Short mmCIF file of C-alpha atoms in Angstrom, two decimals:
data_model
loop_
_atom_site.label_atom_id
_atom_site.label_comp_id
_atom_site.label_asym_id
_atom_site.label_seq_id
_atom_site.Cartn_x
_atom_site.Cartn_y
_atom_site.Cartn_z
CA MET A 29 0.00 0.00 0.00
CA THR A 30 1.29 3.45 -0.82
CA GLY A 31 0.89 6.65 1.12
CA PRO A 32 -0.87 9.79 -0.05
CA VAL A 33 0.52 11.55 -3.07
CA ASP A 34 2.29 14.81 -2.33
CA THR A 35 0.71 17.64 -4.25
CA PRO A 36 1.97 21.16 -4.11
CA ALA A 37 -0.23 23.54 -2.20
CA PRO A 38 -1.76 26.01 -4.65
CA GLU A 39 -0.51 29.55 -4.29
CA LYS A 40 -3.09 32.29 -4.15
CA THR A 41 -1.56 34.01 -7.20
CA GLU A 42 -1.46 30.81 -9.25
CA SER A 43 -3.75 30.87 -12.26
CA PRO A 44 -6.19 28.02 -12.87
CA HIS A 45 -4.94 24.88 -14.55
CA PRO A 46 -5.09 25.15 -18.38
CA ALA A 47 -7.44 22.15 -18.51
CA THR A 48 -10.14 24.23 -16.83
CA ALA A 49 -10.19 26.58 -19.82
CA LEU A 50 -10.70 23.89 -22.47
CA ASP A 51 -13.94 24.53 -24.35
CA ASP A 52 -16.11 21.39 -24.34
CA LEU A 53 -17.83 22.55 -27.53
CA VAL A 54 -14.53 22.78 -29.40
CA HIS A 55 -12.55 20.10 -27.58
CA GLN A 56 -14.85 17.20 -28.46
CA ARG A 57 -12.65 15.13 -30.79
CA ILE A 58 -14.90 15.14 -33.86
CA ARG A 59 -15.64 18.86 -33.64
CA LEU A 60 -11.95 19.61 -33.08
CA GLY A 61 -11.22 17.58 -36.22
CA ILE A 62 -13.87 19.47 -38.20
CA LEU A 63 -12.52 22.84 -37.09
CA THR A 64 -8.93 21.86 -37.80
CA ILE A 65 -9.66 20.55 -41.30
CA ALA A 66 -11.82 23.59 -42.09
CA HIS A 67 -8.99 25.84 -40.91
CA GLU A 68 -6.47 24.06 -43.13
CA ALA A 69 -8.72 23.93 -46.19
CA ARG A 70 -10.45 27.33 -45.80
CA ARG A 71 -13.52 25.69 -47.41
CA VAL A 72 -14.16 21.97 -47.13
CA GLU A 73 -16.76 19.71 -48.70
CA PHE A 74 -19.02 17.57 -46.49
CA GLY A 75 -17.93 14.32 -48.15
CA TYR A 76 -14.27 15.08 -47.51
CA LEU A 77 -14.96 15.58 -43.80
CA ARG A 78 -17.08 12.45 -43.64
CA THR A 79 -14.37 10.33 -45.25
CA HIS A 80 -11.37 11.73 -43.40
CA LEU A 81 -13.02 11.75 -39.97
CA GLU A 82 -14.56 8.31 -40.63
CA LEU A 83 -18.11 9.39 -39.77
CA THR A 84 -21.56 8.59 -40.98
CA ALA A 85 -23.38 11.40 -42.75
CA GLY A 86 -25.86 11.65 -39.87
CA ASN A 87 -23.16 11.87 -37.21
CA LEU A 88 -21.25 14.53 -39.13
CA SER A 89 -24.47 16.50 -39.72
CA LYS A 90 -25.20 16.58 -35.99
CA HIS A 91 -21.73 17.89 -35.14
CA LEU A 92 -21.89 20.48 -37.91
CA SER A 93 -25.26 21.63 -36.60
CA VAL A 94 -23.78 22.16 -33.13
CA LEU A 95 -20.88 24.15 -34.58
CA GLU A 96 -23.16 26.19 -36.85
CA THR A 97 -25.52 27.03 -33.98
CA ALA A 98 -22.52 28.22 -31.96
CA GLY A 99 -21.44 30.43 -34.86
CA LEU A 100 -18.15 28.60 -35.40
CA VAL A 101 -18.80 27.37 -38.94
CA GLN A 102 -20.85 28.53 -41.90
CA ILE A 103 -22.59 25.90 -44.00
CA GLU A 104 -23.28 26.58 -47.67
CA LYS A 105 -25.36 24.30 -49.87
CA GLY A 106 -25.12 24.36 -53.61
CA TYR A 107 -24.36 22.32 -56.68
CA ALA A 108 -21.25 21.12 -58.45
CA GLY A 109 -22.63 20.15 -61.82
CA ARG A 110 -25.83 18.26 -61.11
CA ARG A 111 -24.77 16.97 -57.72
CA GLY A 112 -25.79 18.68 -54.53
CA ARG A 113 -22.85 19.72 -52.36
CA THR A 114 -22.40 21.10 -48.87
CA TRP A 115 -19.37 23.23 -48.04
CA ILE A 116 -18.16 24.18 -44.59
CA THR A 117 -16.19 27.33 -43.82
CA LEU A 118 -14.74 28.43 -40.51
CA THR A 119 -16.11 31.75 -39.25
CA PRO A 120 -13.91 34.35 -37.54
CA ALA A 121 -15.37 33.13 -34.21
CA GLY A 122 -14.47 29.58 -35.21
CA ASN A 123 -10.90 30.62 -35.98
CA ALA A 124 -10.64 32.35 -32.62
CA ALA A 125 -12.11 29.38 -30.73
CA LEU A 126 -9.73 26.96 -32.46
CA ALA A 127 -6.72 29.19 -31.76
CA GLU A 128 -7.70 29.46 -28.09
CA GLU A 129 -8.12 25.70 -27.79
CA ILE A 130 -4.72 25.07 -29.40
CA ALA A 131 -3.11 27.58 -27.02
CA ARG A 132 -4.59 25.74 -24.01
CA LEU A 133 -3.43 22.39 -25.38
CA LYS A 134 0.08 23.79 -25.83
CA GLN A 135 0.03 24.91 -22.20
CA LEU A 136 -0.93 21.40 -21.13
CA ILE A 137 1.78 19.84 -23.27
CA ALA A 138 4.38 22.21 -21.81
CA ARG A 139 3.51 20.95 -18.31
CA VAL A 140 4.26 17.39 -19.37
CA ASP A 141 7.12 18.06 -21.81
CA PRO A 142 8.87 21.39 -21.11
CA THR A 143 11.04 20.93 -24.22
CA ALA A 144 8.03 20.58 -26.57
CA GLY A 145 7.94 24.26 -27.52
CA GLN A 146 11.64 24.61 -28.18
#
């Protein structure tokens, strides 16, 4: 049997742990994937997201709806030839939310691997 784990006493000036600032809306793995791909592509087609994130159309639609309602993505429906298409674009709020989430993740990584940012 082991004794209690020693944990440092929090200082009053210490800021909250970076994990407390993670945004559950953005941090969910599928939505984080959607936001990241949309950021990289600037405009991404629904089928591309479905294939690369290995999702069903219904599952992807639900996650996109959550992100659209939050104002993080814009969804545009149209046609490419005769085929209906849906394109997803990151909004400025989506870019900001993704950047904030990445900053928090970098803070967490730095706590585990101080050489990660060097």
